[in-house]
PDB file of C-alpha atoms in Angstrom:
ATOM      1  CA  UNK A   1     -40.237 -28.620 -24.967  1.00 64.00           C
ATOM      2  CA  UNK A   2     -40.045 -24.549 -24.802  1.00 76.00           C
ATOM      3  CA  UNK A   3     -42.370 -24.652 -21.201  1.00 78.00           C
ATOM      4  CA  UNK A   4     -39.607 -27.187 -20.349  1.00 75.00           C
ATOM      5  CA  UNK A   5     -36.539 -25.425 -20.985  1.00 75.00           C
ATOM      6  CA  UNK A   6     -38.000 -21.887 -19.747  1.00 77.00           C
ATOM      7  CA  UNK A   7     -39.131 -23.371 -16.559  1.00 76.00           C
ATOM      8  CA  UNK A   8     -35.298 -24.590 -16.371  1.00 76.00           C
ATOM      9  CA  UNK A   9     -33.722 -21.560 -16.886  1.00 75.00           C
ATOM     10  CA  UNK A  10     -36.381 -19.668 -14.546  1.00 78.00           C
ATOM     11  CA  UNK A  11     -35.429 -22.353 -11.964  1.00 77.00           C
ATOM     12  CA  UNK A  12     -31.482 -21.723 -12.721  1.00 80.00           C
ATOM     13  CA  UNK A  13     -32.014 -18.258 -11.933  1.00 78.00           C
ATOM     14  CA  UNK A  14     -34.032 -18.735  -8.796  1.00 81.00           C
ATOM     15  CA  UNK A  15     -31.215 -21.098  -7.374  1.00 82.00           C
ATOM     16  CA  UNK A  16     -28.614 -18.704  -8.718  1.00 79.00           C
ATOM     17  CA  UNK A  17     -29.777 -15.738  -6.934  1.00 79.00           C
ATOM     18  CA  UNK A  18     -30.096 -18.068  -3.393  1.00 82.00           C
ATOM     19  CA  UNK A  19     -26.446 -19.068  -3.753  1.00 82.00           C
ATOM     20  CA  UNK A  20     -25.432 -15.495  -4.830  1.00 82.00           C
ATOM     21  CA  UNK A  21     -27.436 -14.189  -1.447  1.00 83.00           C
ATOM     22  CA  UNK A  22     -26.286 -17.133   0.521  1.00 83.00           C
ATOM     23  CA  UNK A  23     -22.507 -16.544  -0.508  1.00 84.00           C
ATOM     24  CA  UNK A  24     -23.087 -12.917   0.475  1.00 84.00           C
ATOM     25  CA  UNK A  25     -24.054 -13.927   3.859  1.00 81.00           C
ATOM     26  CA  UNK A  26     -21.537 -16.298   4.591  1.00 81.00           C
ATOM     27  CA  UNK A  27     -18.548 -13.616   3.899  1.00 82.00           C
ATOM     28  CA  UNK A  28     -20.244 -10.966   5.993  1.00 78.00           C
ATOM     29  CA  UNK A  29     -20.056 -13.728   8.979  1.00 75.00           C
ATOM     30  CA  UNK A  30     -16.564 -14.893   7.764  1.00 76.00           C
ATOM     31  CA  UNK A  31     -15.670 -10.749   7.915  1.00 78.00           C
ATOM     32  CA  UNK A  32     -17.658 -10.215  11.401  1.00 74.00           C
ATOM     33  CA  UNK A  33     -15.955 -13.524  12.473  1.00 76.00           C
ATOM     34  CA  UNK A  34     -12.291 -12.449  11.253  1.00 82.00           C
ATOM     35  CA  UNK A  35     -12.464  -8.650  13.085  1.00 86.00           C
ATOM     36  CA  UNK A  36     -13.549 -10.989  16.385  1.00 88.00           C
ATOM     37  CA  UNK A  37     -10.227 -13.213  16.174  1.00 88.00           C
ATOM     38  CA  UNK A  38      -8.287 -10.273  15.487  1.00 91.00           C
ATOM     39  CA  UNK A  39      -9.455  -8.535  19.094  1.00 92.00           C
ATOM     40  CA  UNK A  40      -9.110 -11.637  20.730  1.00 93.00           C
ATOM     41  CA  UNK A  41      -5.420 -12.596  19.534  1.00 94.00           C
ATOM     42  CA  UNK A  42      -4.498  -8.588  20.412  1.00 96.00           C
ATOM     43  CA  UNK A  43      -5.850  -9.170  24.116  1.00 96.00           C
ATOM     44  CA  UNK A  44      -3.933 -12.788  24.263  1.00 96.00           C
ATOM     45  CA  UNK A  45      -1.095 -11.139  22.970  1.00 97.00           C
ATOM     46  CA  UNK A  46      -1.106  -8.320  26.068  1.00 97.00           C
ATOM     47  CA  UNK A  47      -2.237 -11.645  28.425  1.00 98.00           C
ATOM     48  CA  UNK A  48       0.815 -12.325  27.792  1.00 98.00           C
ATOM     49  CA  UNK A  49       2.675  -9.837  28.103  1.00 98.00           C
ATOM     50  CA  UNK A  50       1.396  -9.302  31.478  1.00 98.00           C
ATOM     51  CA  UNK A  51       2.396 -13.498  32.549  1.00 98.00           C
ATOM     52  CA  UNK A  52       5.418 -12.261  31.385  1.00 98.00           C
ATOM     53  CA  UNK A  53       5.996  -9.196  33.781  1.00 98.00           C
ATOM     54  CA  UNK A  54       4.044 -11.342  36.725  1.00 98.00           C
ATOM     55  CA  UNK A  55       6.824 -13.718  36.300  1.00 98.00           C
ATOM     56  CA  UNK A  56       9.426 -11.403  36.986  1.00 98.00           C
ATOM     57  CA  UNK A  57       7.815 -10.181  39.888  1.00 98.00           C
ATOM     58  CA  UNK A  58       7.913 -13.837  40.721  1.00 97.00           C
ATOM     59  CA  UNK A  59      11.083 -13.830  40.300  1.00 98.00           C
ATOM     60  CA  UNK A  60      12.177 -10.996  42.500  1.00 97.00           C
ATOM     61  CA  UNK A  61      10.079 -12.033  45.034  1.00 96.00           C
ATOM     62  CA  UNK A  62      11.721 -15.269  45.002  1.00 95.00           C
ATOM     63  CA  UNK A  63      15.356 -13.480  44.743  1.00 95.00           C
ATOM     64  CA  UNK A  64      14.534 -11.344  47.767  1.00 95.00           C
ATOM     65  CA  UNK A  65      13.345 -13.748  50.033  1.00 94.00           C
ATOM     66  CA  UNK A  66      16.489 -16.014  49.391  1.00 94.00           C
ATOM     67  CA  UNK A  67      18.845 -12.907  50.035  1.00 93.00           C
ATOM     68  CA  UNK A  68      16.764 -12.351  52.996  1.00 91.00           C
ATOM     69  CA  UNK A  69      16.905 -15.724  54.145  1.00 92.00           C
ATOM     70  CA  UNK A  70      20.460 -16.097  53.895  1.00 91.00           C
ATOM     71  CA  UNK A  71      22.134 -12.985  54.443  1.00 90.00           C
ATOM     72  CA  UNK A  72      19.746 -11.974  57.132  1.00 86.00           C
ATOM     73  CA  UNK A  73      18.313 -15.512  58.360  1.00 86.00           C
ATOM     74  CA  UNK A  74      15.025 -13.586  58.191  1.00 85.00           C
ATOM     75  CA  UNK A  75      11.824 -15.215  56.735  1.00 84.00           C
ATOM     76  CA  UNK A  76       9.076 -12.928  58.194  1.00 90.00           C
ATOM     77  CA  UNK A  77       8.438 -10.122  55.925  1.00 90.00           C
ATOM     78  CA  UNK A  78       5.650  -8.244  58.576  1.00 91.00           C
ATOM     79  CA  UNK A  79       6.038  -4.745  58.007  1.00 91.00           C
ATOM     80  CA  UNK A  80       8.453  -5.113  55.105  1.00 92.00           C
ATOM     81  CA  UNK A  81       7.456  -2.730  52.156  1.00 95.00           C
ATOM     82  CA  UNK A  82       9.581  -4.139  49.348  1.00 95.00           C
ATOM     83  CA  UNK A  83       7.985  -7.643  49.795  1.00 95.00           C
ATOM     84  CA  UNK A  84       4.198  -5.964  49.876  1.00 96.00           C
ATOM     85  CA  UNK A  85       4.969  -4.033  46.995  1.00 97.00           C
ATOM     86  CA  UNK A  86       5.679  -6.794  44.714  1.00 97.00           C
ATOM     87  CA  UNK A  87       3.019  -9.082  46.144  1.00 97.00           C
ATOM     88  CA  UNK A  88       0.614  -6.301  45.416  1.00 98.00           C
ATOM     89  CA  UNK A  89       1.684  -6.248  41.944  1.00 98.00           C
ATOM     90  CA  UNK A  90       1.242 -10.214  41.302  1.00 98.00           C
ATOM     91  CA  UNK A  91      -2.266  -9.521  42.642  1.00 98.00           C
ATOM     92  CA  UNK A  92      -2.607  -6.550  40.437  1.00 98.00           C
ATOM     93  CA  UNK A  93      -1.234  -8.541  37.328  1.00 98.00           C
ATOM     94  CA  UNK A  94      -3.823 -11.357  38.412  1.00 98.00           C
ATOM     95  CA  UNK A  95      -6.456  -9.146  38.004  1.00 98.00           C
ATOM     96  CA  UNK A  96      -5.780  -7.218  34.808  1.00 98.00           C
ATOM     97  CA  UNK A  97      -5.807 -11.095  33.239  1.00 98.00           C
ATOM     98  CA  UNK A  98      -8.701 -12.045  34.794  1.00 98.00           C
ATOM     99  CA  UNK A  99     -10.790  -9.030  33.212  1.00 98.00           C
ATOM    100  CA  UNK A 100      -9.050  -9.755  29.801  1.00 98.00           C
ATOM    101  CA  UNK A 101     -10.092 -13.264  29.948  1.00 97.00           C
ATOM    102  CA  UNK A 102     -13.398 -12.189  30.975  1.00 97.00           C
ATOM    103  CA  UNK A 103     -13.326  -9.852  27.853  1.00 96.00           C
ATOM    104  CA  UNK A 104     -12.728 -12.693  25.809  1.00 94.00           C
ATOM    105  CA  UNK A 105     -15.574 -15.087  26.968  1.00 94.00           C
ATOM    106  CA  UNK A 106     -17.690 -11.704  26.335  1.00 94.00           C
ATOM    107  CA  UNK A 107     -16.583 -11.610  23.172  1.00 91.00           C
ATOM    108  CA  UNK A 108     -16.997 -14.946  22.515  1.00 90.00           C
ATOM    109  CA  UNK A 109     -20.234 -15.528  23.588  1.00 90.00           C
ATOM    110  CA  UNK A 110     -21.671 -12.027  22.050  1.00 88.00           C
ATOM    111  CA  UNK A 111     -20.599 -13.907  18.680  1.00 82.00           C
ATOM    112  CA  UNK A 112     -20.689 -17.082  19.096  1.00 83.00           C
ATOM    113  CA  UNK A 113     -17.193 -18.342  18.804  1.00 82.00           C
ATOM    114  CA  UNK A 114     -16.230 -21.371  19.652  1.00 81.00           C
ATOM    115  CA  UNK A 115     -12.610 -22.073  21.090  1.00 76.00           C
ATOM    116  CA  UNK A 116     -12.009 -24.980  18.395  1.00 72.00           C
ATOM    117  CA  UNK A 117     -13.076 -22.307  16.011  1.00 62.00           C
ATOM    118  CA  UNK A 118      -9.640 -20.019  16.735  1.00 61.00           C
ATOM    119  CA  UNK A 119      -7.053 -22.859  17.593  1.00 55.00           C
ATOM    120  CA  UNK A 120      -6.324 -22.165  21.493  1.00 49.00           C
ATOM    121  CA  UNK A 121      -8.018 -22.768  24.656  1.00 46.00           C
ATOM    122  CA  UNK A 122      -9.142 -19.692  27.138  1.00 44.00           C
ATOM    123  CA  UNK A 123      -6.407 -18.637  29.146  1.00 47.00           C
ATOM    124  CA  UNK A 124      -6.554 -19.685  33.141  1.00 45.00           C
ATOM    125  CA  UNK A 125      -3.265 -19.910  33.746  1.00 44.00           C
ATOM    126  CA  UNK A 126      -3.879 -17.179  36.185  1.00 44.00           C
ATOM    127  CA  UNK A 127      -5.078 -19.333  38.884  1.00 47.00           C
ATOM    128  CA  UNK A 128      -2.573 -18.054  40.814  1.00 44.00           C
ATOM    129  CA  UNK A 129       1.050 -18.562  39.010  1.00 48.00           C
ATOM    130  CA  UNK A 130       0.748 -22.740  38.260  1.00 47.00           C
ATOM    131  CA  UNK A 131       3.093 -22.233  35.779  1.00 47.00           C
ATOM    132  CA  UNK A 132       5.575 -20.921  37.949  1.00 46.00           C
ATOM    133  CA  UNK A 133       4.468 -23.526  40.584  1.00 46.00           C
ATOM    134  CA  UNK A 134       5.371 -26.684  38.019  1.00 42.00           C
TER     135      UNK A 134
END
């Protein structure tokens, strides 16, 4: 009965110390994990930041071709600067969320996260303004 009850207590120890290292391991993922999320909600957060400022170039693009339109029953914008410039920033806005979604997918595959895993789907939205087309 004492070989019983010592190999018991050996074996209690054995699987104590497995959980104990397993338990370990899981919280240093859950930690490596957690610091992931946390760069990838900052660079959503300045994704959108940047939808928001393309959209108001939308928006004055839209505003100056109407006052050109009507006021100056002109729709050809050859030449015209102020048009170019704010195209050129759309395209530049389009590109500074393409690399940050890029980042993202780097990030997620360097550490395996899922997109179930953090509750929101990659950002394409930037296929060229289908928000603001809807």
């Amino acid at each position: 009965m004492n070989k019983l009850w010592d190999d018991l207590k050996d074996n209690m120890k054995e699987w104590g110390a497995s959980a104990v290292e397993k338990a370990e391991e899981i919280s240093r993922v859950a930690v490596a994990k957690g610091e992931e999320f946390t760069k990838i909600s900052k660079i959503k957060i300045e994704i959108m930041q940047l939808e928001k400022e393309r959209t108001k170039d939308y928006e004055k693009l839209g505003k100056l071709v109407h006052r050109y339109a009507q006021d100056d029953n002109m729709v050809n914008f050859t030449g015209n600067t102020e048009f170019f410039e704010i195209i050129k920033k759309v395209n530049n806005r389009n590109v500074e969320i393409d690399l940050k979604n890029n980042n993202i997918a780097d990030i997620k595959k360097a550490y395996g996260i899922e997109d179930d895993e953090i509750g929101f789907k990659q950002n394409y939205q930037n296929n060229i303004g289908q928000a603001e087309e809807e």
